[in-house]
Amino acid sequence: SQQGEEDPQALSIQEGENATMNCSYKTSINNLQWYRQNSGRGLVHLILIRSNEREKHSGRLRVTLDTSKKSSSLLITASRAADTASYFCATALYGNNRLAFGKGNQVVVIP
Amino acid sequence: EAGVAQSPRYKIIEKRQSVAFWCNPISGHATLYWYQQILGQGPKLLIQFQNNGVVDDSQLPKDRFSAERLKGVDSTLKIQPAKLEDSAVYLCASRQTSGTPYEQYFGPGTRLTVT
Protein backbone atom coordinates (compact mmCIF):
# COMPACT_ATOMS: atom_id res chain seq x y z
CA SER A 1 0.00 0.00 0.00
CA GLN A 2 1.09 3.58 -0.53
CA GLN A 3 3.15 5.03 2.26
CA GLY A 4 5.22 8.11 2.88
CA GLU A 5 8.85 7.50 3.66
CA GLU A 6 10.93 10.14 5.34
CA ASP A 7 14.64 10.74 4.89
CA PRO A 8 16.78 11.24 6.96
CA GLN A 9 15.60 9.28 9.94
CA ALA A 10 17.36 11.31 12.62
CA LEU A 11 18.68 14.85 12.69
CA SER A 12 20.50 16.75 15.41
CA ILE A 13 20.99 20.49 14.98
CA GLN A 14 21.86 23.56 16.99
CA GLU A 15 19.18 26.02 17.96
CA GLY A 16 18.81 28.67 15.27
CA GLU A 17 19.80 26.37 12.42
CA ASN A 18 17.43 25.17 9.75
CA ALA A 19 16.17 21.59 9.60
CA THR A 20 15.17 19.89 6.38
CA MET A 21 13.53 16.52 6.03
CA ASN A 22 12.24 14.70 2.99
CA CYS A 23 9.42 12.34 2.21
CA SER A 24 8.76 10.15 -0.80
CA TYR A 25 5.66 8.26 -1.81
CA LYS A 26 4.67 5.76 -4.46
CA THR A 27 1.27 6.60 -5.96
CA SER A 28 -0.79 9.61 -7.00
CA ILE A 29 -2.10 11.56 -4.07
CA ASN A 30 -4.77 14.13 -3.27
CA ASN A 31 -2.70 15.88 -0.65
CA LEU A 32 0.29 15.43 1.62
CA GLN A 33 0.39 16.45 5.26
CA TRP A 34 3.11 16.86 7.84
CA TYR A 35 2.54 16.06 11.51
CA ARG A 36 4.68 16.53 14.58
CA GLN A 37 4.71 14.22 17.55
CA ASN A 38 6.29 14.81 20.92
CA SER A 39 5.63 13.43 24.33
CA GLY A 40 4.01 16.60 25.53
CA ARG A 41 1.39 17.23 22.86
CA GLY A 42 0.87 14.01 20.97
CA LEU A 43 0.43 14.06 17.20
CA VAL A 44 -0.30 17.52 15.83
CA HIS A 45 -1.09 18.60 12.29
CA LEU A 46 1.43 21.12 10.94
CA ILE A 47 0.68 21.81 7.32
CA LEU A 48 -1.14 20.39 4.30
CA ILE A 49 -0.17 20.77 0.67
CA ARG A 50 -2.51 19.79 -2.12
CA SER A 51 -1.38 17.92 -5.21
CA ASN A 52 -1.79 21.02 -7.39
CA GLU A 53 0.41 23.13 -5.10
CA ARG A 54 4.18 23.29 -5.22
CA GLU A 55 5.09 25.23 -2.11
CA LYS A 56 3.39 26.37 1.04
CA HIS A 57 4.44 28.36 4.07
CA SER A 58 3.17 28.48 7.61
CA GLY A 59 5.18 30.53 10.09
CA ARG A 60 8.65 28.99 10.23
CA LEU A 61 7.56 26.01 8.16
CA ARG A 62 8.01 25.65 4.43
CA VAL A 63 6.82 22.59 2.59
CA THR A 64 7.39 21.73 -1.05
CA LEU A 65 5.79 19.10 -3.19
CA ASP A 66 7.14 17.63 -6.42
CA THR A 67 4.50 15.32 -7.84
CA SER A 68 6.72 14.34 -10.77
CA LYS A 69 9.28 12.95 -8.33
CA LYS A 70 6.63 11.92 -5.80
CA SER A 71 8.48 13.69 -3.03
CA SER A 72 8.02 16.43 -0.47
CA SER A 73 10.30 18.34 1.85
CA LEU A 74 9.68 20.12 5.13
CA LEU A 75 11.94 22.96 6.16
CA ILE A 76 11.90 24.38 9.66
CA THR A 77 13.74 27.68 9.80
CA ALA A 78 15.43 29.14 12.86
CA SER A 79 14.84 26.02 14.91
CA ARG A 80 14.06 26.15 18.61
CA ALA A 81 14.48 23.61 21.37
CA ALA A 82 10.70 23.21 21.36
CA ASP A 83 10.91 21.88 17.80
CA THR A 84 12.49 18.70 19.17
CA ALA A 85 10.05 16.01 18.06
CA SER A 86 9.34 13.33 15.50
CA TYR A 87 8.00 14.58 12.19
CA PHE A 88 5.80 12.43 9.98
CA CYS A 89 4.58 12.90 6.48
CA ALA A 90 1.23 11.39 5.57
CA THR A 91 -0.38 11.03 2.18
CA ALA A 92 -4.07 11.03 1.32
CA LEU A 93 -5.52 9.51 -1.81
CA TYR A 94 -8.33 10.89 -3.93
CA GLY A 95 -11.75 9.79 -2.81
CA ASN A 96 -11.03 9.24 0.86
CA ASN A 97 -9.22 10.86 3.73
CA ARG A 98 -7.31 7.76 4.75
CA LEU A 99 -3.80 8.84 5.71
CA ALA A 100 -0.73 6.68 5.12
CA PHE A 101 2.08 7.74 7.45
CA GLY A 102 5.80 7.36 6.98
CA LYS A 103 8.18 6.14 9.67
CA GLY A 104 9.08 9.61 10.83
CA ASN A 105 12.12 11.81 11.32
CA GLN A 106 13.50 12.35 14.79
CA VAL A 107 14.71 15.93 15.13
CA VAL A 108 16.71 17.05 18.15
CA VAL A 109 17.37 20.76 18.55
CA ILE A 110 20.23 21.46 20.92
CA PRO A 111 19.88 24.71 22.91
CA GLU B 1 -12.52 23.67 21.98
CA ALA B 2 -11.89 20.43 23.86
CA GLY B 3 -9.60 17.98 22.11
CA VAL B 4 -9.95 14.28 21.44
CA ALA B 5 -10.13 12.39 24.72
CA GLN B 6 -8.82 8.87 25.22
CA SER B 7 -8.67 6.52 28.16
CA PRO B 8 -6.90 4.85 29.71
CA ARG B 9 -3.55 6.47 28.99
CA TYR B 10 -1.60 3.35 29.89
CA LYS B 11 -2.49 -0.33 30.11
CA ILE B 12 -0.43 -3.39 30.90
CA ILE B 13 -1.94 -6.83 30.32
CA GLU B 14 -0.76 -10.37 29.83
CA LYS B 15 -1.02 -12.10 26.48
CA ARG B 16 -4.37 -13.74 25.81
CA GLN B 17 -6.15 -11.23 28.02
CA SER B 18 -8.67 -8.72 26.70
CA VAL B 19 -8.47 -4.94 26.71
CA ALA B 20 -10.68 -2.05 25.63
CA PHE B 21 -9.86 1.52 24.77
CA TRP B 22 -12.25 4.44 24.72
CA CYS B 23 -12.27 7.58 22.59
CA ASN B 24 -14.42 10.69 22.65
CA PRO B 25 -13.86 12.81 19.53
CA ILE B 26 -14.15 16.56 19.21
CA SER B 27 -17.78 17.63 19.38
CA GLY B 28 -19.37 17.70 15.95
CA HIS B 29 -16.70 15.63 14.22
CA ALA B 30 -18.47 12.98 12.19
CA THR B 31 -15.37 11.04 11.18
CA LEU B 32 -13.41 9.02 13.72
CA TYR B 33 -10.26 6.96 13.22
CA TRP B 34 -8.33 4.42 15.24
CA TYR B 35 -4.61 4.05 14.54
CA GLN B 36 -1.97 1.68 15.85
CA GLN B 37 1.53 3.09 16.30
CA ILE B 38 4.28 0.62 17.03
CA LEU B 39 7.45 2.04 18.57
CA GLY B 40 9.67 3.62 15.94
CA GLN B 41 6.99 3.60 13.23
CA GLY B 42 4.31 5.91 11.96
CA PRO B 43 0.66 5.41 12.82
CA LYS B 44 -1.21 2.76 10.86
CA LEU B 45 -4.94 3.11 10.29
CA LEU B 46 -7.02 0.34 11.82
CA ILE B 47 -10.55 1.56 11.22
CA GLN B 48 -12.46 4.65 10.07
CA PHE B 49 -16.02 5.55 11.06
CA GLN B 50 -18.35 8.06 9.45
CA ASN B 51 -20.97 8.75 12.12
CA ASN B 52 -21.78 5.25 13.37
CA GLY B 53 -20.94 3.42 10.15
CA VAL B 54 -17.65 1.77 9.22
CA VAL B 55 -15.99 3.35 6.16
CA ASP B 56 -12.71 1.42 6.12
CA ASP B 57 -11.64 -1.50 8.26
CA SER B 58 -9.40 -3.18 5.71
CA GLN B 59 -6.37 -3.11 8.01
CA LEU B 60 -8.16 -4.21 11.17
CA PRO B 61 -7.17 -7.74 12.29
CA LYS B 62 -10.74 -8.83 12.67
CA ASP B 63 -9.93 -12.14 14.30
CA ARG B 64 -8.94 -10.29 17.47
CA PHE B 65 -9.75 -6.60 17.06
CA SER B 66 -13.21 -5.06 17.09
CA ALA B 67 -14.48 -1.50 17.24
CA GLU B 68 -17.80 0.20 17.55
CA ARG B 69 -19.28 3.67 17.51
CA LEU B 70 -22.87 2.93 18.37
CA LYS B 71 -24.29 6.43 18.75
CA GLY B 72 -21.99 8.14 16.28
CA VAL B 73 -20.06 9.93 19.01
CA ASP B 74 -17.63 8.05 21.24
CA SER B 75 -15.99 4.83 20.22
CA THR B 76 -14.47 1.70 21.76
CA LEU B 77 -11.66 -0.42 20.36
CA LYS B 78 -11.25 -3.92 21.79
CA ILE B 79 -8.55 -6.54 21.52
CA GLN B 80 -9.42 -10.10 22.46
CA PRO B 81 -7.18 -12.02 22.95
CA ALA B 82 -4.08 -9.82 23.01
CA LYS B 83 -0.74 -10.92 21.57
CA LEU B 84 2.74 -9.65 22.35
CA GLU B 85 2.89 -7.88 18.97
CA ASP B 86 -0.13 -5.77 19.92
CA SER B 87 2.11 -3.71 22.20
CA ALA B 88 1.79 -0.22 20.75
CA VAL B 89 0.20 3.17 21.20
CA TYR B 90 -3.43 3.27 20.04
CA LEU B 91 -4.38 6.66 18.73
CA CYS B 92 -7.84 8.00 18.12
CA ALA B 93 -8.39 10.89 15.72
CA SER B 94 -11.38 12.82 14.46
CA ARG B 95 -12.16 15.14 11.59
CA GLN B 96 -14.88 17.55 10.59
CA THR B 97 -17.07 16.71 7.67
CA SER B 98 -17.04 20.31 6.46
CA GLY B 99 -14.71 23.28 6.87
CA THR B 100 -11.04 22.25 6.77
CA PRO B 101 -11.60 18.90 5.16
CA TYR B 102 -8.41 17.03 5.63
CA GLU B 103 -6.86 17.86 8.98
CA GLN B 104 -7.17 15.16 11.60
CA TYR B 105 -7.06 15.89 15.30
CA PHE B 106 -5.39 13.26 17.43
CA GLY B 107 -5.90 12.26 21.02
CA PRO B 108 -3.00 11.58 23.42
CA GLY B 109 -3.16 7.84 22.81
CA THR B 110 -3.27 4.73 24.96
CA ARG B 111 0.03 2.97 25.46
CA LEU B 112 -0.57 -0.79 25.61
CA THR B 113 2.06 -3.20 26.87
CA VAL B 114 1.37 -6.91 26.45
CA THR B 115 3.60 -9.17 28.56
CSV table of C-alpha atoms in Angstrom, one decimal:
chain,number,residue,atom,x,y,z
A,1,SER,CA,0.0,0.0,0.0
A,2,GLN,CA,1.1,3.6,-0.5
A,3,GLN,CA,3.1,5.0,2.3
A,4,GLY,CA,5.2,8.1,2.9
A,5,GLU,CA,8.9,7.5,3.7
A,6,GLU,CA,10.9,10.1,5.3
A,7,ASP,CA,14.6,10.7,4.9
A,8,PRO,CA,16.8,11.2,7.0
A,9,GLN,CA,15.6,9.3,9.9
A,10,ALA,CA,17.4,11.3,12.6
A,11,LEU,CA,18.7,14.8,12.7
A,12,SER,CA,20.5,16.8,15.4
A,13,ILE,CA,21.0,20.5,15.0
A,14,GLN,CA,21.9,23.6,17.0
A,15,GLU,CA,19.2,26.0,18.0
A,16,GLY,CA,18.8,28.7,15.3
A,17,GLU,CA,19.8,26.4,12.4
A,18,ASN,CA,17.4,25.2,9.7
A,19,ALA,CA,16.2,21.6,9.6
A,20,THR,CA,15.2,19.9,6.4
A,21,MET,CA,13.5,16.5,6.0
A,22,ASN,CA,12.2,14.7,3.0
A,23,CYS,CA,9.4,12.3,2.2
A,24,SER,CA,8.8,10.1,-0.8
A,25,TYR,CA,5.7,8.3,-1.8
A,26,LYS,CA,4.7,5.8,-4.5
A,27,THR,CA,1.3,6.6,-6.0
A,28,SER,CA,-0.8,9.6,-7.0
A,29,ILE,CA,-2.1,11.6,-4.1
A,30,ASN,CA,-4.8,14.1,-3.3
A,31,ASN,CA,-2.7,15.9,-0.6
A,32,LEU,CA,0.3,15.4,1.6
A,33,GLN,CA,0.4,16.4,5.3
A,34,TRP,CA,3.1,16.9,7.8
A,35,TYR,CA,2.5,16.1,11.5
A,36,ARG,CA,4.7,16.5,14.6
A,37,GLN,CA,4.7,14.2,17.5
A,38,ASN,CA,6.3,14.8,20.9
A,39,SER,CA,5.6,13.4,24.3
A,40,GLY,CA,4.0,16.6,25.5
A,41,ARG,CA,1.4,17.2,22.9
A,42,GLY,CA,0.9,14.0,21.0
A,43,LEU,CA,0.4,14.1,17.2
A,44,VAL,CA,-0.3,17.5,15.8
A,45,HIS,CA,-1.1,18.6,12.3
A,46,LEU,CA,1.4,21.1,10.9
A,47,ILE,CA,0.7,21.8,7.3
A,48,LEU,CA,-1.1,20.4,4.3
A,49,ILE,CA,-0.2,20.8,0.7
A,50,ARG,CA,-2.5,19.8,-2.1
A,51,SER,CA,-1.4,17.9,-5.2
A,52,ASN,CA,-1.8,21.0,-7.4
A,53,GLU,CA,0.4,23.1,-5.1
A,54,ARG,CA,4.2,23.3,-5.2
A,55,GLU,CA,5.1,25.2,-2.1
A,56,LYS,CA,3.4,26.4,1.0
A,57,HIS,CA,4.4,28.4,4.1
A,58,SER,CA,3.2,28.5,7.6
A,59,GLY,CA,5.2,30.5,10.1
A,60,ARG,CA,8.7,29.0,10.2
A,61,LEU,CA,7.6,26.0,8.2
A,62,ARG,CA,8.0,25.7,4.4
A,63,VAL,CA,6.8,22.6,2.6
A,64,THR,CA,7.4,21.7,-1.0
A,65,LEU,CA,5.8,19.1,-3.2
A,66,ASP,CA,7.1,17.6,-6.4
A,67,THR,CA,4.5,15.3,-7.8
A,68,SER,CA,6.7,14.3,-10.8
A,69,LYS,CA,9.3,13.0,-8.3
A,70,LYS,CA,6.6,11.9,-5.8
A,71,SER,CA,8.5,13.7,-3.0
A,72,SER,CA,8.0,16.4,-0.5
A,73,SER,CA,10.3,18.3,1.9
A,74,LEU,CA,9.7,20.1,5.1
A,75,LEU,CA,11.9,23.0,6.2
A,76,ILE,CA,11.9,24.4,9.7
A,77,THR,CA,13.7,27.7,9.8
A,78,ALA,CA,15.4,29.1,12.9
A,79,SER,CA,14.8,26.0,14.9
A,80,ARG,CA,14.1,26.1,18.6
A,81,ALA,CA,14.5,23.6,21.4
A,82,ALA,CA,10.7,23.2,21.4
A,83,ASP,CA,10.9,21.9,17.8
A,84,THR,CA,12.5,18.7,19.2
A,85,ALA,CA,10.0,16.0,18.1
A,86,SER,CA,9.3,13.3,15.5
A,87,TYR,CA,8.0,14.6,12.2
A,88,PHE,CA,5.8,12.4,10.0
A,89,CYS,CA,4.6,12.9,6.5
A,90,ALA,CA,1.2,11.4,5.6
A,91,THR,CA,-0.4,11.0,2.2
A,92,ALA,CA,-4.1,11.0,1.3
A,93,LEU,CA,-5.5,9.5,-1.8
A,94,TYR,CA,-8.3,10.9,-3.9
A,95,GLY,CA,-11.8,9.8,-2.8
A,96,ASN,CA,-11.0,9.2,0.9
A,97,ASN,CA,-9.2,10.9,3.7
A,98,ARG,CA,-7.3,7.8,4.7
A,99,LEU,CA,-3.8,8.8,5.7
A,100,ALA,CA,-0.7,6.7,5.1
A,101,PHE,CA,2.1,7.7,7.5
A,102,GLY,CA,5.8,7.4,7.0
A,103,LYS,CA,8.2,6.1,9.7
A,104,GLY,CA,9.1,9.6,10.8
A,105,ASN,CA,12.1,11.8,11.3
A,106,GLN,CA,13.5,12.3,14.8
A,107,VAL,CA,14.7,15.9,15.1
A,108,VAL,CA,16.7,17.1,18.2
A,109,VAL,CA,17.4,20.8,18.5
A,110,ILE,CA,20.2,21.5,20.9
A,111,PRO,CA,19.9,24.7,22.9
B,1,GLU,CA,-12.5,23.7,22.0
B,2,ALA,CA,-11.9,20.4,23.9
B,3,GLY,CA,-9.6,18.0,22.1
B,4,VAL,CA,-10.0,14.3,21.4
B,5,ALA,CA,-10.1,12.4,24.7
B,6,GLN,CA,-8.8,8.9,25.2
B,7,SER,CA,-8.7,6.5,28.2
B,8,PRO,CA,-6.9,4.8,29.7
B,9,ARG,CA,-3.5,6.5,29.0
B,10,TYR,CA,-1.6,3.3,29.9
B,11,LYS,CA,-2.5,-0.3,30.1
B,12,ILE,CA,-0.4,-3.4,30.9
B,13,ILE,CA,-1.9,-6.8,30.3
B,14,GLU,CA,-0.8,-10.4,29.8
B,15,LYS,CA,-1.0,-12.1,26.5
B,16,ARG,CA,-4.4,-13.7,25.8
B,17,GLN,CA,-6.1,-11.2,28.0
B,18,SER,CA,-8.7,-8.7,26.7
B,19,VAL,CA,-8.5,-4.9,26.7
B,20,ALA,CA,-10.7,-2.1,25.6
B,21,PHE,CA,-9.9,1.5,24.8
B,22,TRP,CA,-12.3,4.4,24.7
B,23,CYS,CA,-12.3,7.6,22.6
B,24,ASN,CA,-14.4,10.7,22.6
B,25,PRO,CA,-13.9,12.8,19.5
B,26,ILE,CA,-14.2,16.6,19.2
B,27,SER,CA,-17.8,17.6,19.4
B,28,GLY,CA,-19.4,17.7,15.9
B,29,HIS,CA,-16.7,15.6,14.2
B,30,ALA,CA,-18.5,13.0,12.2
B,31,THR,CA,-15.4,11.0,11.2
B,32,LEU,CA,-13.4,9.0,13.7
B,33,TYR,CA,-10.3,7.0,13.2
B,34,TRP,CA,-8.3,4.4,15.2
B,35,TYR,CA,-4.6,4.1,14.5
B,36,GLN,CA,-2.0,1.7,15.9
B,37,GLN,CA,1.5,3.1,16.3
B,38,ILE,CA,4.3,0.6,17.0
B,39,LEU,CA,7.4,2.0,18.6
B,40,GLY,CA,9.7,3.6,15.9
B,41,GLN,CA,7.0,3.6,13.2
B,42,GLY,CA,4.3,5.9,12.0
B,43,PRO,CA,0.7,5.4,12.8
B,44,LYS,CA,-1.2,2.8,10.9
B,45,LEU,CA,-4.9,3.1,10.3
B,46,LEU,CA,-7.0,0.3,11.8
B,47,ILE,CA,-10.6,1.6,11.2
B,48,GLN,CA,-12.5,4.6,10.1
B,49,PHE,CA,-16.0,5.5,11.1
B,50,GLN,CA,-18.3,8.1,9.5
B,51,ASN,CA,-21.0,8.8,12.1
B,52,ASN,CA,-21.8,5.2,13.4
B,53,GLY,CA,-20.9,3.4,10.1
B,54,VAL,CA,-17.6,1.8,9.2
B,55,VAL,CA,-16.0,3.3,6.2
B,56,ASP,CA,-12.7,1.4,6.1
B,57,ASP,CA,-11.6,-1.5,8.3
B,58,SER,CA,-9.4,-3.2,5.7
B,59,GLN,CA,-6.4,-3.1,8.0
B,60,LEU,CA,-8.2,-4.2,11.2
B,61,PRO,CA,-7.2,-7.7,12.3
B,62,LYS,CA,-10.7,-8.8,12.7
B,63,ASP,CA,-9.9,-12.1,14.3
B,64,ARG,CA,-8.9,-10.3,17.5
B,65,PHE,CA,-9.8,-6.6,17.1
B,66,SER,CA,-13.2,-5.1,17.1
B,67,ALA,CA,-14.5,-1.5,17.2
B,68,GLU,CA,-17.8,0.2,17.6
B,69,ARG,CA,-19.3,3.7,17.5
B,70,LEU,CA,-22.9,2.9,18.4
B,71,LYS,CA,-24.3,6.4,18.7
B,72,GLY,CA,-22.0,8.1,16.3
B,73,VAL,CA,-20.1,9.9,19.0
B,74,ASP,CA,-17.6,8.1,21.2
B,75,SER,CA,-16.0,4.8,20.2
B,76,THR,CA,-14.5,1.7,21.8
B,77,LEU,CA,-11.7,-0.4,20.4
B,78,LYS,CA,-11.3,-3.9,21.8
B,79,ILE,CA,-8.5,-6.5,21.5
B,80,GLN,CA,-9.4,-10.1,22.5
B,81,PRO,CA,-7.2,-12.0,23.0
B,82,ALA,CA,-4.1,-9.8,23.0
B,83,LYS,CA,-0.7,-10.9,21.6
B,84,LEU,CA,2.7,-9.6,22.3
B,85,GLU,CA,2.9,-7.9,19.0
B,86,ASP,CA,-0.1,-5.8,19.9
B,87,SER,CA,2.1,-3.7,22.2
B,88,ALA,CA,1.8,-0.2,20.7
B,89,VAL,CA,0.2,3.2,21.2
B,90,TYR,CA,-3.4,3.3,20.0
B,91,LEU,CA,-4.4,6.7,18.7
B,92,CYS,CA,-7.8,8.0,18.1
B,93,ALA,CA,-8.4,10.9,15.7
B,94,SER,CA,-11.4,12.8,14.5
B,95,ARG,CA,-12.2,15.1,11.6
B,96,GLN,CA,-14.9,17.6,10.6
B,97,THR,CA,-17.1,16.7,7.7
B,98,SER,CA,-17.0,20.3,6.5
B,99,GLY,CA,-14.7,23.3,6.9
B,100,THR,CA,-11.0,22.2,6.8
B,101,PRO,CA,-11.6,18.9,5.2
B,102,TYR,CA,-8.4,17.0,5.6
B,103,GLU,CA,-6.9,17.9,9.0
B,104,GLN,CA,-7.2,15.2,11.6
B,105,TYR,CA,-7.1,15.9,15.3
B,106,PHE,CA,-5.4,13.3,17.4
B,107,GLY,CA,-5.9,12.3,21.0
B,108,PRO,CA,-3.0,11.6,23.4
B,109,GLY,CA,-3.2,7.8,22.8
B,110,THR,CA,-3.3,4.7,25.0
B,111,ARG,CA,0.0,3.0,25.5
B,112,LEU,CA,-0.6,-0.8,25.6
B,113,THR,CA,2.1,-3.2,26.9
B,114,VAL,CA,1.4,-6.9,26.5
B,115,THR,CA,3.6,-9.2,28.6
